[in-house]
Amino acid sequence: MTAEAARLTAAVEANAADLLAYLSRRVGPDDAPDLLGETMVVAWRRVRELPTGIERARMWLFGIARGTLLNHARGQRRRWALADRIRLEPAANRSGAPADAGAEVRDAIARLDPEQAELVRLVHWDGFSVAEAAELLGIPASTARGRHQRAKDDLRAALSIEAPLA
């Protein structure tokens, strides 16, 4: 263990309870341990900046904890803003389909071989071409085309859909 790492370990051991109390008073007991963990990760990444002296190391750790709190607060605000935008979105823009719409198709896809199912999802849900999906999956495009065709045939059979004439 380096001298810096030993000093940081000693500083953390001496101040962990105080840091946890500091964080708990600001975000509550549920989020505080996670924020303490984030604070420790940042401290270990910045261990070369650890000041000498017990009190300076303590203040440095609390400064990192404060930065962690600020990041947490920014994230909370972004999440609340997104929730507000979604909630306030006009009803006309929302899908009128029932919550279980497409469940039969999702179930049929889930019953496919896992490689075929992922290929179908990439092509039909995520909008990739078969060649792009093949690249993402790390398989040759010709293999992907064959799997995609078999998957379509299996889905038609599972959903009792007649094949197109073309």
Coordinates of N, CA and C in Angstrom, one line a residue:
M1 N 0.9 -1.2 0.0 CA 0.0 0.0 0.0 C 0.9 1.2 0.0
T2 N 0.6 2.2 -0.9 CA 1.4 3.4 -0.9 C 1.1 4.3 0.3
A3 N 2.0 5.2 0.5 CA 1.8 6.1 1.6 C 0.6 6.9 1.5
E4 N 0.2 7.4 0.3 CA -1.0 8.1 0.0 C -2.2 7.3 0.4
A5 N -2.2 6.0 -0.1 CA -3.3 5.1 0.2 C -3.5 4.9 1.7
A6 N -2.4 4.7 2.4 CA -2.5 4.5 3.8 C -3.0 5.8 4.5
R7 N -2.6 7.0 4.1 CA -3.1 8.2 4.7 C -4.6 8.3 4.4
L8 N -5.0 8.0 3.2 CA -6.4 8.1 2.8 C -7.3 7.1 3.6
T9 N -6.7 5.9 3.8 CA -7.4 4.9 4.6 C -7.6 5.4 6.0
A10 N -6.6 6.0 6.6 CA -6.7 6.5 7.9 C -7.7 7.7 8.0
A11 N -7.7 8.6 7.0 CA -8.6 9.7 7.0 C -10.0 9.2 6.9
V12 N -10.3 8.2 6.0 CA -11.6 7.7 5.8 C -12.1 7.0 7.1
E13 N -11.2 6.2 7.7 CA -11.6 5.5 8.9 C -12.0 6.5 10.0
A14 N -11.2 7.6 10.1 CA -11.4 8.6 11.1 C -12.7 9.5 10.9
N15 N -13.1 9.6 9.6 CA -14.2 10.5 9.3 C -15.4 9.9 8.7
A16 N -15.5 8.6 8.5 CA -16.6 8.0 7.8 C -17.9 8.2 8.5
A17 N -17.9 8.1 9.8 CA -19.2 8.3 10.6 C -19.7 9.7 10.5
D18 N -18.7 10.7 10.6 CA -19.1 12.1 10.4 C -19.6 12.4 9.0
L19 N -18.9 11.8 8.0 CA -19.4 12.0 6.7 C -20.8 11.4 6.4
L20 N -21.0 10.3 7.0 CA -22.3 9.6 6.8 C -23.4 10.5 7.5
A21 N -23.1 11.0 8.7 CA -24.1 11.9 9.4 C -24.3 13.1 8.6
Y22 N -23.3 13.7 8.0 CA -23.4 14.9 7.2 C -24.3 14.7 6.0
L23 N -24.1 13.6 5.3 CA -24.9 13.2 4.1 C -26.3 12.9 4.5
S24 N -26.5 12.2 5.7 CA -27.8 11.8 6.1 C -28.7 13.0 6.4
R25 N -28.1 14.0 7.0 CA -28.8 15.2 7.4 C -29.3 15.9 6.1
R26 N -28.7 15.7 5.0 CA -29.0 16.4 3.8 C -29.9 15.6 2.8
V27 N -29.7 14.3 2.8 CA -30.5 13.5 1.8 C -31.3 12.4 2.5
G28 N -31.2 12.2 3.8 CA -31.9 11.2 4.5 C -31.1 9.9 4.6
P29 N -31.6 9.0 5.4 CA -30.8 7.8 5.7 C -30.8 6.8 4.6
D30 N -31.7 6.9 3.6 CA -31.8 5.9 2.5 C -30.7 6.2 1.5
D31 N -30.5 7.4 1.1 CA -29.5 7.8 0.1 C -28.1 8.0 0.6
A32 N -28.0 8.3 1.9 CA -26.7 8.7 2.4 C -25.6 7.6 2.2
P33 N -25.9 6.4 2.5 CA -24.8 5.4 2.3 C -24.3 5.3 0.8
D34 N -25.2 5.5 -0.1 CA -24.8 5.5 -1.5 C -23.9 6.7 -1.8
L35 N -24.3 7.8 -1.3 CA -23.5 9.0 -1.5 C -22.1 8.9 -0.8
L36 N -22.1 8.3 0.4 CA -20.8 8.1 1.0 C -19.9 7.2 0.1
G37 N -20.5 6.2 -0.4 CA -19.7 5.3 -1.3 C -19.2 6.1 -2.5
E38 N -20.0 6.9 -3.1 CA -19.6 7.8 -4.2 C -18.5 8.7 -3.8
T39 N -18.6 9.2 -2.6 CA -17.6 10.1 -2.1 C -16.2 9.4 -1.9
M40 N -16.3 8.2 -1.4 CA -15.1 7.4 -1.3 C -14.4 7.0 -2.6
V41 N -15.3 6.7 -3.6 CA -14.7 6.4 -4.9 C -14.0 7.7 -5.5
V42 N -14.6 8.8 -5.4 CA -13.9 10.1 -5.8 C -12.6 10.3 -5.1
A43 N -12.7 10.1 -3.8 CA -11.5 10.3 -2.9 C -10.4 9.3 -3.4
W44 N -10.7 8.1 -3.7 CA -9.6 7.2 -4.1 C -9.1 7.5 -5.5
R45 N -10.0 8.1 -6.3 CA -9.5 8.5 -7.6 C -8.6 9.7 -7.5
R46 N -8.8 10.5 -6.5 CA -8.0 11.8 -6.3 C -7.0 11.6 -5.2
V47 N -6.6 10.4 -4.8 CA -5.8 10.2 -3.7 C -4.5 11.0 -3.7
R48 N -4.0 11.3 -4.9 CA -2.7 12.1 -5.0 C -2.9 13.5 -4.6
E49 N -4.2 14.0 -4.5 CA -4.5 15.4 -4.1 C -4.7 15.5 -2.6
L50 N -4.6 14.3 -1.9 CA -4.9 14.3 -0.4 C -3.9 15.2 0.3
P51 N -4.4 16.2 1.0 CA -3.5 17.1 1.7 C -2.9 16.4 3.0
T52 N -1.8 16.9 3.4 CA -1.2 16.4 4.6 C -1.9 17.1 5.8
G53 N -1.8 16.4 6.9 CA -2.5 16.9 8.1 C -3.9 16.4 8.2
I54 N -4.2 16.0 9.4 CA -5.5 15.4 9.7 C -6.7 16.3 9.4
E55 N -6.6 17.5 9.9 CA -7.7 18.4 9.7 C -7.9 18.8 8.2
R56 N -6.8 19.0 7.5 CA -6.9 19.4 6.1 C -7.5 18.2 5.3
A57 N -7.1 16.9 5.6 CA -7.6 15.8 5.0 C -9.1 15.6 5.3
R58 N -9.5 15.9 6.5 CA -10.9 15.9 6.9 C -11.7 16.9 6.0
M59 N -11.2 18.1 5.9 CA -11.9 19.1 5.1 C -11.9 18.7 3.6
W60 N -10.9 18.1 3.2 CA -10.8 17.7 1.8 C -11.9 16.6 1.5
L61 N -12.1 15.7 2.4 CA -13.1 14.7 2.3 C -14.5 15.3 2.3
F62 N -14.7 16.3 3.2 CA -16.0 16.9 3.3 C -16.3 17.7 2.0
G63 N -15.2 18.3 1.4 CA -15.4 19.0 0.2 C -15.8 18.0 -0.9
I64 N -15.3 16.9 -1.0 CA -15.7 15.9 -1.9 C -17.1 15.4 -1.7
A65 N -17.5 15.2 -0.4 CA -18.8 14.9 -0.1 C -19.8 15.9 -0.5
R66 N -19.4 17.2 -0.4 CA -20.3 18.3 -0.8 C -20.5 18.3 -2.3
G67 N -19.4 18.0 -3.1 CA -19.5 17.9 -4.5 C -20.4 16.7 -4.9
T68 N -20.3 15.6 -4.2 CA -21.2 14.5 -4.4 C -22.7 14.9 -4.2
L69 N -22.9 15.6 -3.1 CA -24.3 16.1 -2.8 C -24.8 17.0 -3.9
L70 N -24.0 17.9 -4.4 CA -24.4 18.8 -5.5 C -24.7 18.0 -6.8
N71 N -23.9 17.0 -7.1 CA -24.2 16.1 -8.3 C -25.5 15.4 -8.1
H72 N -25.7 14.9 -6.9 CA -26.9 14.2 -6.5 C -28.1 15.1 -6.7
A73 N -28.0 16.3 -6.2 CA -29.1 17.3 -6.3 C -29.4 17.6 -7.8
R74 N -28.4 17.8 -8.6 CA -28.6 18.1 -10.0 C -29.3 16.9 -10.7
G75 N -28.9 15.7 -10.4 CA -29.6 14.5 -10.9 C -31.0 14.4 -10.5
Q76 N -31.3 14.7 -9.3 CA -32.7 14.7 -8.8 C -33.5 15.8 -9.6
R77 N -33.0 17.0 -9.7 CA -33.7 18.0 -10.5 C -34.0 17.5 -11.9
R78 N -33.0 16.9 -12.5 CA -33.2 16.5 -13.9 C -34.3 15.4 -14.0
R79 N -34.3 14.5 -13.0 CA -35.3 13.4 -13.0 C -36.7 14.0 -12.8
W80 N -36.8 14.9 -11.8 CA -38.1 15.6 -11.6 C -38.6 16.4 -12.8
A81 N -37.7 17.0 -13.5 CA -38.0 17.8 -14.7 C -38.5 16.9 -15.8
L82 N -37.9 15.7 -15.9 CA -38.3 14.8 -16.9 C -39.7 14.2 -16.5
A83 N -39.9 13.9 -15.3 CA -41.2 13.4 -14.9 C -42.3 14.4 -15.1
D84 N -42.0 15.7 -14.8 CA -43.0 16.7 -15.1 C -43.3 16.8 -16.6
R85 N -42.3 16.8 -17.4 CA -42.5 16.9 -18.9 C -43.4 15.7 -19.3
I86 N -43.1 14.5 -18.9 CA -43.9 13.3 -19.3 C -45.3 13.5 -18.8
R87 N -45.5 13.9 -17.5 CA -46.8 14.0 -16.9 C -47.6 15.0 -17.6
L88 N -47.0 16.1 -18.0 CA -47.7 17.3 -18.6 C -47.9 17.2 -20.1
E89 N -47.3 16.1 -20.7 CA -47.4 15.9 -22.1 C -48.9 15.9 -22.5
P90 N -49.3 16.5 -23.5 CA -50.7 16.5 -23.9 C -51.1 15.1 -24.2
A91 N -52.3 14.8 -23.8 CA -52.9 13.4 -24.0 C -53.0 13.0 -25.4
A92 N -53.1 14.0 -26.3 CA -53.2 13.7 -27.8 C -51.9 13.0 -28.3
N93 N -50.7 13.3 -27.6 CA -49.5 12.8 -28.1 C -49.2 11.4 -27.5
R94 N -50.0 11.0 -26.6 CA -49.8 9.6 -26.0 C -50.5 8.6 -26.8
S95 N -50.0 7.4 -26.8 CA -50.6 6.3 -27.5 C -51.9 5.9 -26.9
G96 N -52.9 5.7 -27.7 CA -54.2 5.3 -27.2 C -54.3 3.8 -27.0
A97 N -53.2 3.1 -27.3 CA -53.2 1.6 -27.2 C -53.3 1.2 -25.8
P98 N -54.0 0.1 -25.5 CA -54.0 -0.4 -24.1 C -52.6 -0.9 -23.7
A99 N -52.4 -1.0 -22.4 CA -51.1 -1.4 -21.9 C -50.7 -2.7 -22.3
D100 N -51.6 -3.6 -22.6 CA -51.2 -5.0 -23.0 C -51.1 -5.1 -24.6
A101 N -51.3 -4.0 -25.3 CA -51.2 -4.1 -26.8 C -49.8 -4.6 -27.2
G102 N -49.8 -5.6 -28.0 CA -48.6 -6.2 -28.5 C -48.1 -7.3 -27.6
A103 N -48.8 -7.6 -26.6 CA -48.3 -8.7 -25.6 C -48.1 -10.0 -26.4
E104 N -49.0 -10.3 -27.3 CA -49.0 -11.6 -28.0 C -47.7 -11.6 -28.8
V105 N -47.3 -10.5 -29.5 CA -46.1 -10.5 -30.3 C -44.9 -10.6 -29.4
R106 N -44.9 -9.8 -28.3 CA -43.7 -9.9 -27.3 C -43.6 -11.3 -26.8
D107 N -44.7 -12.0 -26.5 CA -44.6 -13.3 -26.0 C -44.0 -14.3 -27.1
A108 N -44.5 -14.1 -28.3 CA -44.0 -14.9 -29.4 C -42.5 -14.7 -29.6
I109 N -42.0 -13.4 -29.5 CA -40.6 -13.2 -29.7 C -39.8 -13.8 -28.5
A110 N -40.3 -13.7 -27.4 CA -39.7 -14.3 -26.2 C -39.5 -15.8 -26.3
R111 N -40.4 -16.5 -27.0 CA -40.3 -17.9 -27.2 C -39.3 -18.3 -28.3
L112 N -38.8 -17.3 -29.1 CA -37.8 -17.6 -30.1 C -36.5 -18.0 -29.4
D113 N -35.6 -18.6 -30.2 CA -34.2 -18.8 -29.8 C -33.6 -17.5 -29.4
P114 N -32.9 -17.4 -28.3 CA -32.4 -16.1 -27.8 C -31.6 -15.3 -28.9
E115 N -30.8 -15.9 -29.8 CA -30.1 -15.1 -30.8 C -31.1 -14.6 -31.8
Q116 N -32.1 -15.4 -32.2 CA -33.1 -14.9 -33.1 C -34.0 -13.8 -32.5
A117 N -34.3 -13.9 -31.2 CA -35.1 -12.9 -30.5 C -34.4 -11.6 -30.5
E118 N -33.1 -11.6 -30.1 CA -32.3 -10.4 -30.1 C -32.2 -9.7 -31.4
L119 N -32.0 -10.5 -32.5 CA -32.0 -10.0 -33.8 C -33.3 -9.3 -34.2
V120 N -34.4 -10.0 -33.9 CA -35.7 -9.4 -34.2 C -35.9 -8.1 -33.5
R121 N -35.5 -8.1 -32.2 CA -35.7 -6.8 -31.4 C -34.8 -5.7 -32.0
L122 N -33.6 -6.0 -32.4 CA -32.7 -5.0 -32.9 C -33.2 -4.4 -34.2
V123 N -33.8 -5.3 -35.1 CA -34.2 -4.9 -36.4 C -35.6 -4.2 -36.3
H124 N -36.5 -4.8 -35.6 CA -37.9 -4.3 -35.6 C -38.2 -3.3 -34.5
W125 N -37.5 -3.4 -33.4 CA -37.8 -2.4 -32.3 C -36.9 -1.3 -32.3
D126 N -35.6 -1.6 -32.5 CA -34.6 -0.5 -32.4 C -34.2 0.1 -33.8
G127 N -34.7 -0.4 -34.9 CA -34.6 0.3 -36.2 C -33.3 0.0 -36.9
F128 N -32.5 -1.0 -36.5 CA -31.3 -1.3 -37.2 C -31.6 -2.1 -38.4
S129 N -30.7 -2.0 -39.4 CA -30.8 -2.9 -40.6 C -30.3 -4.3 -40.1
V130 N -30.6 -5.3 -40.9 CA -30.1 -6.6 -40.6 C -28.6 -6.6 -40.5
A131 N -28.0 -5.9 -41.5 CA -26.5 -5.9 -41.5 C -25.9 -5.2 -40.3
E132 N -26.6 -4.1 -39.8 CA -26.2 -3.4 -38.6 C -26.3 -4.2 -37.4
A133 N -27.5 -4.9 -37.3 CA -27.7 -5.8 -36.2 C -26.7 -6.9 -36.2
A134 N -26.3 -7.4 -37.3 CA -25.3 -8.5 -37.4 C -24.0 -8.0 -36.8
E135 N -23.6 -6.7 -37.2 CA -22.4 -6.1 -36.7 C -22.4 -6.0 -35.2
L136 N -23.6 -5.5 -34.6 CA -23.7 -5.4 -33.2 C -23.6 -6.8 -32.5
L137 N -24.1 -7.8 -33.1 CA -24.1 -9.1 -32.5 C -22.8 -9.9 -32.8
G138 N -22.0 -9.3 -33.6 CA -20.7 -9.9 -33.9 C -20.8 -11.2 -34.8
I139 N -21.8 -11.2 -35.7 CA -22.0 -12.4 -36.6 C -21.9 -11.9 -38.0
P140 N -21.7 -12.8 -39.0 CA -21.7 -12.4 -40.4 C -23.1 -11.9 -40.8
A141 N -23.2 -11.0 -41.7 CA -24.5 -10.5 -42.2 C -25.3 -11.7 -42.8
S142 N -24.6 -12.6 -43.5 CA -25.4 -13.7 -44.1 C -26.0 -14.6 -43.0
T143 N -25.3 -14.8 -41.9 CA -25.9 -15.5 -40.8 C -27.1 -14.8 -40.2
A144 N -27.0 -13.5 -40.1 CA -28.1 -12.7 -39.6 C -29.3 -12.7 -40.5
R145 N -29.0 -12.7 -41.8 CA -30.2 -12.7 -42.8 C -30.9 -14.1 -42.6
G146 N -30.2 -15.2 -42.5 CA -30.8 -16.5 -42.3 C -31.6 -16.6 -41.0
R147 N -31.0 -16.1 -39.9 CA -31.7 -16.1 -38.7 C -32.9 -15.3 -38.7
H148 N -32.8 -14.1 -39.3 CA -33.9 -13.2 -39.4 C -35.1 -13.8 -40.2
Q149 N -34.8 -14.5 -41.3 CA -35.8 -15.1 -42.1 C -36.5 -16.3 -41.3
R150 N -35.6 -17.1 -40.6 CA -36.2 -18.2 -39.8 C -37.1 -17.6 -38.7
A151 N -36.6 -16.5 -38.0 CA -37.4 -15.9 -37.0 C -38.7 -15.4 -37.5
K152 N -38.7 -14.8 -38.7 CA -40.0 -14.3 -39.2 C -40.9 -15.4 -39.5
D153 N -40.4 -16.5 -40.1 CA -41.2 -17.7 -40.3 C -41.8 -18.3 -39.0
D154 N -41.0 -18.4 -38.0 CA -41.4 -18.9 -36.7 C -42.5 -18.0 -36.1
L155 N -42.3 -16.7 -36.2 CA -43.3 -15.7 -35.7 C -44.6 -15.8 -36.4
R156 N -44.5 -15.9 -37.8 CA -45.8 -16.1 -38.6 C -46.5 -17.3 -38.1
A157 N -45.8 -18.4 -37.9 CA -46.4 -19.6 -37.5 C -47.0 -19.5 -36.0
A158 N -46.3 -18.8 -35.2 CA -46.7 -18.7 -33.8 C -48.0 -17.7 -33.7
L159 N -48.0 -16.8 -34.6 CA -49.1 -15.8 -34.6 C -50.2 -16.1 -35.6
S160 N -50.0 -17.2 -36.3 CA -50.9 -17.7 -37.4 C -51.2 -16.6 -38.4
I161 N -50.1 -16.0 -38.9 CA -50.2 -15.0 -39.9 C -49.7 -15.6 -41.2
E162 N -50.5 -15.3 -42.3 CA -50.1 -15.9 -43.6 C -49.0 -15.1 -44.2
A163 N -48.1 -15.8 -44.8 CA -46.9 -15.1 -45.4 C -47.4 -14.2 -46.6
P164 N -46.7 -13.1 -46.8 CA -47.1 -12.2 -47.9 C -46.8 -12.9 -49.2
L165 N -47.5 -12.6 -50.3 CA -47.3 -13.2 -51.6 C -46.0 -12.8 -52.2
A166 N -45.5 -11.7 -51.9 CA -44.2 -11.2 -52.6 C -43.0 -12.0 -52.2

